[in-house]
Amino acid sequence: MLRALLLDLDGTLVDTPQAIVDVAQGTLAALGVPPADPQAIKDTIGLPLPLALGQLLGTGPVGAADAVEIYRVLWRTHVTPRIPELLYPGVREGLAELKRADLRFAVVTGKAQDGADSTVAAAGLNDVIEVVLGLHQRGKPEAGPRHRAPGPGKARRPQGGRGDRRGFHARSGDGTQGGHPVDRRHVR
């Protein structure tokens, strides 16, 4: 019996891919670097920010420290206030309905812990998301201080890998997810 569901944020609960492109382009401009191909930026979604920006800059994560700080300031200034309107339609209602059926939720993301916490809060999902697991500054996952993970054996990670960016909002009851077949072996 499924008791908990682990969810990502960007492109799953919140429609942030275009915001990520815009903020990345703003970061590059602030550094005096020519704009990147938008698809190259989208291809980095899901990577920790230092890796993504290091890849775009060609410096690796260590050489992206200034870019990371610029990106975070731009994100907090221009995107965080818009998170409520970027929440995919039906997410809040769907999560609330599943919570009434005793399903528990955690967010597991490549975002830094503080960014993950602020996104969940800005989306107004603190009442349904019990655990927010983001990256510590050193790149290690770390649960936020207000969250406790479900006990061992209580949660399963949906399969699909980093390349699977179809959103939670797109799951349907006809054996597809966003029009793509779902491997039912990984769904309990």
mmCIF file of C-alpha atoms in Angstrom:
data_model
loop_
_atom_site.group_PDB
_atom_site.id
_atom_site.type_symbol
_atom_site.label_atom_id
_atom_site.label_comp_id
_atom_site.label_asym_id
_atom_site.label_seq_id
_atom_site.Cartn_x
_atom_site.Cartn_y
_atom_site.Cartn_z
ATOM 1 C CA MET A 1 0.000 0.000 0.000
ATOM 2 C CA LEU A 2 1.360 3.403 -0.963
ATOM 3 C CA ARG A 3 1.742 5.659 2.078
ATOM 4 C CA ALA A 4 3.932 8.490 0.829
ATOM 5 C CA LEU A 5 4.828 10.167 -2.423
ATOM 6 C CA LEU A 6 8.053 12.004 -3.209
ATOM 7 C CA LEU A 7 7.674 14.937 -5.578
ATOM 8 C CA ASP A 8 9.997 17.370 -7.319
ATOM 9 C CA LEU A 9 9.259 21.101 -7.528
ATOM 10 C CA ASP A 10 10.350 22.640 -10.833
ATOM 11 C CA GLY A 11 8.216 21.385 -13.691
ATOM 12 C CA THR A 12 6.309 19.032 -11.392
ATOM 13 C CA LEU A 13 4.412 21.151 -8.857
ATOM 14 C CA VAL A 14 5.332 24.604 -10.150
ATOM 15 C CA ASP A 15 5.655 25.747 -13.752
ATOM 16 C CA THR A 16 9.108 27.280 -13.423
ATOM 17 C CA PRO A 17 11.056 26.155 -16.524
ATOM 18 C CA GLN A 18 10.627 29.506 -18.312
ATOM 19 C CA ALA A 19 11.439 31.389 -15.096
ATOM 20 C CA ILE A 20 14.620 29.303 -14.788
ATOM 21 C CA VAL A 21 15.586 30.264 -18.351
ATOM 22 C CA ASP A 22 14.878 33.945 -17.695
ATOM 23 C CA VAL A 23 16.846 34.045 -14.431
ATOM 24 C CA ALA A 24 19.758 32.118 -15.957
ATOM 25 C CA GLN A 25 19.876 34.578 -18.864
ATOM 26 C CA GLY A 26 19.779 37.487 -16.389
ATOM 27 C CA THR A 27 22.633 35.885 -14.454
ATOM 28 C CA LEU A 28 24.736 35.512 -17.602
ATOM 29 C CA ALA A 29 24.020 39.124 -18.568
ATOM 30 C CA ALA A 30 25.065 40.340 -15.098
ATOM 31 C CA LEU A 31 28.353 38.489 -15.577
ATOM 32 C CA GLY A 32 28.860 40.004 -19.038
ATOM 33 C CA VAL A 33 28.462 36.607 -20.694
ATOM 34 C CA PRO A 34 26.487 36.235 -23.950
ATOM 35 C CA PRO A 35 23.024 34.648 -23.649
ATOM 36 C CA ALA A 36 22.821 30.866 -23.714
ATOM 37 C CA ASP A 37 20.573 28.797 -25.930
ATOM 38 C CA PRO A 38 17.287 28.458 -23.971
ATOM 39 C CA GLN A 39 17.228 24.702 -24.599
ATOM 40 C CA ALA A 40 20.722 24.383 -23.120
ATOM 41 C CA ILE A 41 19.390 26.044 -19.972
ATOM 42 C CA LYS A 42 16.293 23.810 -19.899
ATOM 43 C CA ASP A 43 18.562 20.782 -20.221
ATOM 44 C CA THR A 44 20.157 21.714 -16.887
ATOM 45 C CA ILE A 45 16.848 21.766 -14.976
ATOM 46 C CA GLY A 46 17.060 19.197 -12.220
ATOM 47 C CA LEU A 47 20.778 19.645 -11.653
ATOM 48 C CA PRO A 48 21.996 21.405 -8.527
ATOM 49 C CA LEU A 49 22.437 25.104 -9.327
ATOM 50 C CA PRO A 50 26.269 25.168 -9.138
ATOM 51 C CA LEU A 51 26.459 22.275 -11.613
ATOM 52 C CA ALA A 52 23.882 23.806 -13.959
ATOM 53 C CA LEU A 53 25.482 27.253 -14.016
ATOM 54 C CA GLY A 54 28.992 25.771 -14.168
ATOM 55 C CA GLN A 55 27.905 23.780 -17.209
ATOM 56 C CA LEU A 56 26.464 26.861 -18.910
ATOM 57 C CA LEU A 57 29.556 28.934 -18.116
ATOM 58 C CA GLY A 58 31.997 26.144 -18.965
ATOM 59 C CA THR A 59 33.711 26.619 -15.597
ATOM 60 C CA GLY A 60 32.403 23.673 -13.632
ATOM 61 C CA PRO A 61 30.644 24.119 -10.294
ATOM 62 C CA VAL A 62 33.656 25.621 -8.485
ATOM 63 C CA GLY A 63 33.901 28.457 -11.014
ATOM 64 C CA ALA A 64 30.191 29.240 -10.773
ATOM 65 C CA ALA A 65 30.081 30.655 -7.221
ATOM 66 C CA ASP A 66 29.457 34.264 -8.308
ATOM 67 C CA ALA A 67 26.839 33.129 -10.802
ATOM 68 C CA VAL A 68 25.047 31.116 -8.097
ATOM 69 C CA GLU A 69 24.791 34.156 -5.833
ATOM 70 C CA ILE A 70 23.527 36.388 -8.658
ATOM 71 C CA TYR A 71 20.996 33.726 -9.709
ATOM 72 C CA ARG A 72 19.657 33.349 -6.166
ATOM 73 C CA VAL A 73 19.174 37.098 -5.739
ATOM 74 C CA LEU A 74 17.369 37.328 -9.101
ATOM 75 C CA TRP A 75 15.211 34.302 -8.222
ATOM 76 C CA ARG A 76 14.189 35.684 -4.816
ATOM 77 C CA THR A 77 13.445 39.075 -6.347
ATOM 78 C CA HIS A 78 11.647 38.112 -9.551
ATOM 79 C CA VAL A 79 10.327 34.555 -9.197
ATOM 80 C CA THR A 80 9.549 33.792 -5.547
ATOM 81 C CA PRO A 81 6.796 36.452 -5.426
ATOM 82 C CA ARG A 82 5.201 34.814 -8.514
ATOM 83 C CA ILE A 83 5.291 31.213 -7.215
ATOM 84 C CA PRO A 84 1.560 31.168 -6.266
ATOM 85 C CA GLU A 85 0.590 31.915 -9.877
ATOM 86 C CA LEU A 86 3.162 29.399 -11.190
ATOM 87 C CA LEU A 87 1.663 26.518 -9.206
ATOM 88 C CA TYR A 88 0.193 24.153 -11.786
ATOM 89 C CA PRO A 89 -3.622 24.167 -11.880
ATOM 90 C CA GLY A 90 -5.146 21.474 -9.706
ATOM 91 C CA VAL A 91 -1.984 20.706 -7.707
ATOM 92 C CA ARG A 92 -3.223 22.135 -4.405
ATOM 93 C CA GLU A 93 -6.639 20.456 -4.743
ATOM 94 C CA GLY A 94 -5.139 17.149 -5.883
ATOM 95 C CA LEU A 95 -2.651 17.018 -3.020
ATOM 96 C CA ALA A 96 -5.361 17.956 -0.499
ATOM 97 C CA GLU A 97 -7.615 15.176 -1.798
ATOM 98 C CA LEU A 98 -4.819 12.610 -1.636
ATOM 99 C CA LYS A 99 -3.889 13.790 1.870
ATOM 100 C CA ARG A 100 -7.488 13.159 2.978
ATOM 101 C CA ALA A 101 -6.891 9.591 1.756
ATOM 102 C CA ASP A 102 -3.951 9.384 4.208
ATOM 103 C CA LEU A 103 -1.186 9.783 1.630
ATOM 104 C CA ARG A 104 1.829 11.734 2.885
ATOM 105 C CA PHE A 105 4.003 14.000 0.719
ATOM 106 C CA ALA A 106 7.637 14.997 0.572
ATOM 107 C CA VAL A 107 9.459 17.240 -1.854
ATOM 108 C CA VAL A 108 12.865 15.971 -2.925
ATOM 109 C CA THR A 109 14.734 18.411 -5.123
ATOM 110 C CA GLY A 110 18.121 19.474 -6.409
ATOM 111 C CA LYS A 111 17.382 22.997 -5.173
ATOM 112 C CA ALA A 112 19.272 24.320 -2.180
ATOM 113 C CA GLN A 113 17.367 23.633 1.040
ATOM 114 C CA ASP A 114 16.472 27.285 1.658
ATOM 115 C CA GLY A 115 15.225 27.676 -1.928
ATOM 116 C CA ALA A 116 13.157 24.506 -1.670
ATOM 117 C CA ASP A 117 11.634 25.604 1.647
ATOM 118 C CA SER A 118 10.810 29.087 0.321
ATOM 119 C CA THR A 119 9.248 27.668 -2.870
ATOM 120 C CA VAL A 120 6.996 25.266 -0.931
ATOM 121 C CA ALA A 121 6.006 28.095 1.433
ATOM 122 C CA ALA A 122 5.398 30.594 -1.392
ATOM 123 C CA ALA A 123 3.235 28.003 -3.181
ATOM 124 C CA GLY A 124 1.138 27.719 -0.025
ATOM 125 C CA LEU A 125 1.825 23.990 0.306
ATOM 126 C CA ASN A 126 3.244 23.839 3.845
ATOM 127 C CA ASP A 127 -0.015 22.318 5.078
ATOM 128 C CA VAL A 128 0.242 19.284 2.749
ATOM 129 C CA ILE A 129 3.987 18.802 2.238
ATOM 130 C CA GLU A 130 5.440 17.209 5.378
ATOM 131 C CA VAL A 131 9.073 16.928 4.284
ATOM 132 C CA VAL A 132 11.187 19.193 2.111
ATOM 133 C CA LEU A 133 14.527 17.663 1.183
ATOM 134 C CA GLY A 134 16.889 19.959 -0.695
ATOM 135 C CA LEU A 135 20.622 20.174 -1.070
ATOM 136 C CA HIS A 136 22.885 21.429 1.653
ATOM 137 C CA GLN A 137 25.441 23.968 0.430
ATOM 138 C CA ARG A 138 28.010 21.190 0.109
ATOM 139 C CA GLY A 139 25.675 19.286 -2.218
ATOM 140 C CA LYS A 140 24.419 16.734 0.312
ATOM 141 C CA PRO A 141 20.661 16.280 0.803
ATOM 142 C CA GLU A 142 19.399 17.734 4.048
ATOM 143 C CA ALA A 143 15.899 17.853 5.453
ATOM 144 C CA GLY A 144 14.646 21.228 6.561
ATOM 145 C CA PRO A 145 14.459 21.771 10.326
ATOM 146 C CA ARG A 146 10.649 21.623 10.509
ATOM 147 C CA HIS A 147 10.390 18.327 8.649
ATOM 148 C CA ARG A 148 10.723 14.696 9.585
ATOM 149 C CA ALA A 149 10.956 12.033 6.956
ATOM 150 C CA PRO A 150 8.560 9.076 7.029
ATOM 151 C CA GLY A 151 10.061 5.988 8.663
ATOM 152 C CA PRO A 152 11.939 3.321 6.677
ATOM 153 C CA GLY A 153 9.779 1.473 4.193
ATOM 154 C CA LYS A 154 7.066 4.149 4.307
ATOM 155 C CA ALA A 155 7.983 5.981 1.075
ATOM 156 C CA ARG A 156 8.959 4.955 -2.446
ATOM 157 C CA ARG A 157 10.738 7.117 -4.979
ATOM 158 C CA PRO A 158 8.878 7.215 -8.299
ATOM 159 C CA GLN A 159 11.062 5.875 -11.095
ATOM 160 C CA GLY A 160 11.852 7.855 -14.200
ATOM 161 C CA GLY A 161 15.239 9.420 -13.612
ATOM 162 C CA ARG A 162 16.476 12.949 -14.157
ATOM 163 C CA GLY A 163 15.249 13.066 -17.755
ATOM 164 C CA ASP A 164 11.640 12.391 -16.755
ATOM 165 C CA ARG A 165 10.204 15.897 -16.480
ATOM 166 C CA ARG A 166 6.523 15.150 -16.993
ATOM 167 C CA GLY A 167 4.606 16.848 -14.237
ATOM 168 C CA PHE A 168 2.465 15.528 -11.408
ATOM 169 C CA HIS A 169 -0.329 17.661 -12.827
ATOM 170 C CA ALA A 170 -0.345 15.583 -16.024
ATOM 171 C CA ARG A 171 -0.985 12.143 -14.456
ATOM 172 C CA SER A 172 -4.227 10.644 -15.617
ATOM 173 C CA GLY A 173 -6.193 7.541 -14.726
ATOM 174 C CA ASP A 174 -5.896 5.964 -18.191
ATOM 175 C CA GLY A 175 -2.426 4.437 -17.768
ATOM 176 C CA THR A 176 -0.623 7.466 -19.127
ATOM 177 C CA GLN A 177 1.247 10.368 -17.655
ATOM 178 C CA GLY A 178 1.048 13.451 -19.821
ATOM 179 C CA GLY A 179 0.087 11.220 -22.775
ATOM 180 C CA HIS A 180 3.055 8.891 -22.221
ATOM 181 C CA PRO A 181 2.736 5.293 -20.988
ATOM 182 C CA VAL A 182 3.445 4.795 -17.302
ATOM 183 C CA ASP A 183 5.386 1.709 -16.239
ATOM 184 C CA ARG A 184 2.951 0.344 -13.650
ATOM 185 C CA ARG A 185 5.676 -1.845 -12.076
ATOM 186 C CA HIS A 186 6.898 1.299 -10.303
ATOM 187 C CA VAL A 187 3.504 2.473 -9.083
ATOM 188 C CA ARG A 188 1.981 0.893 -5.983
#
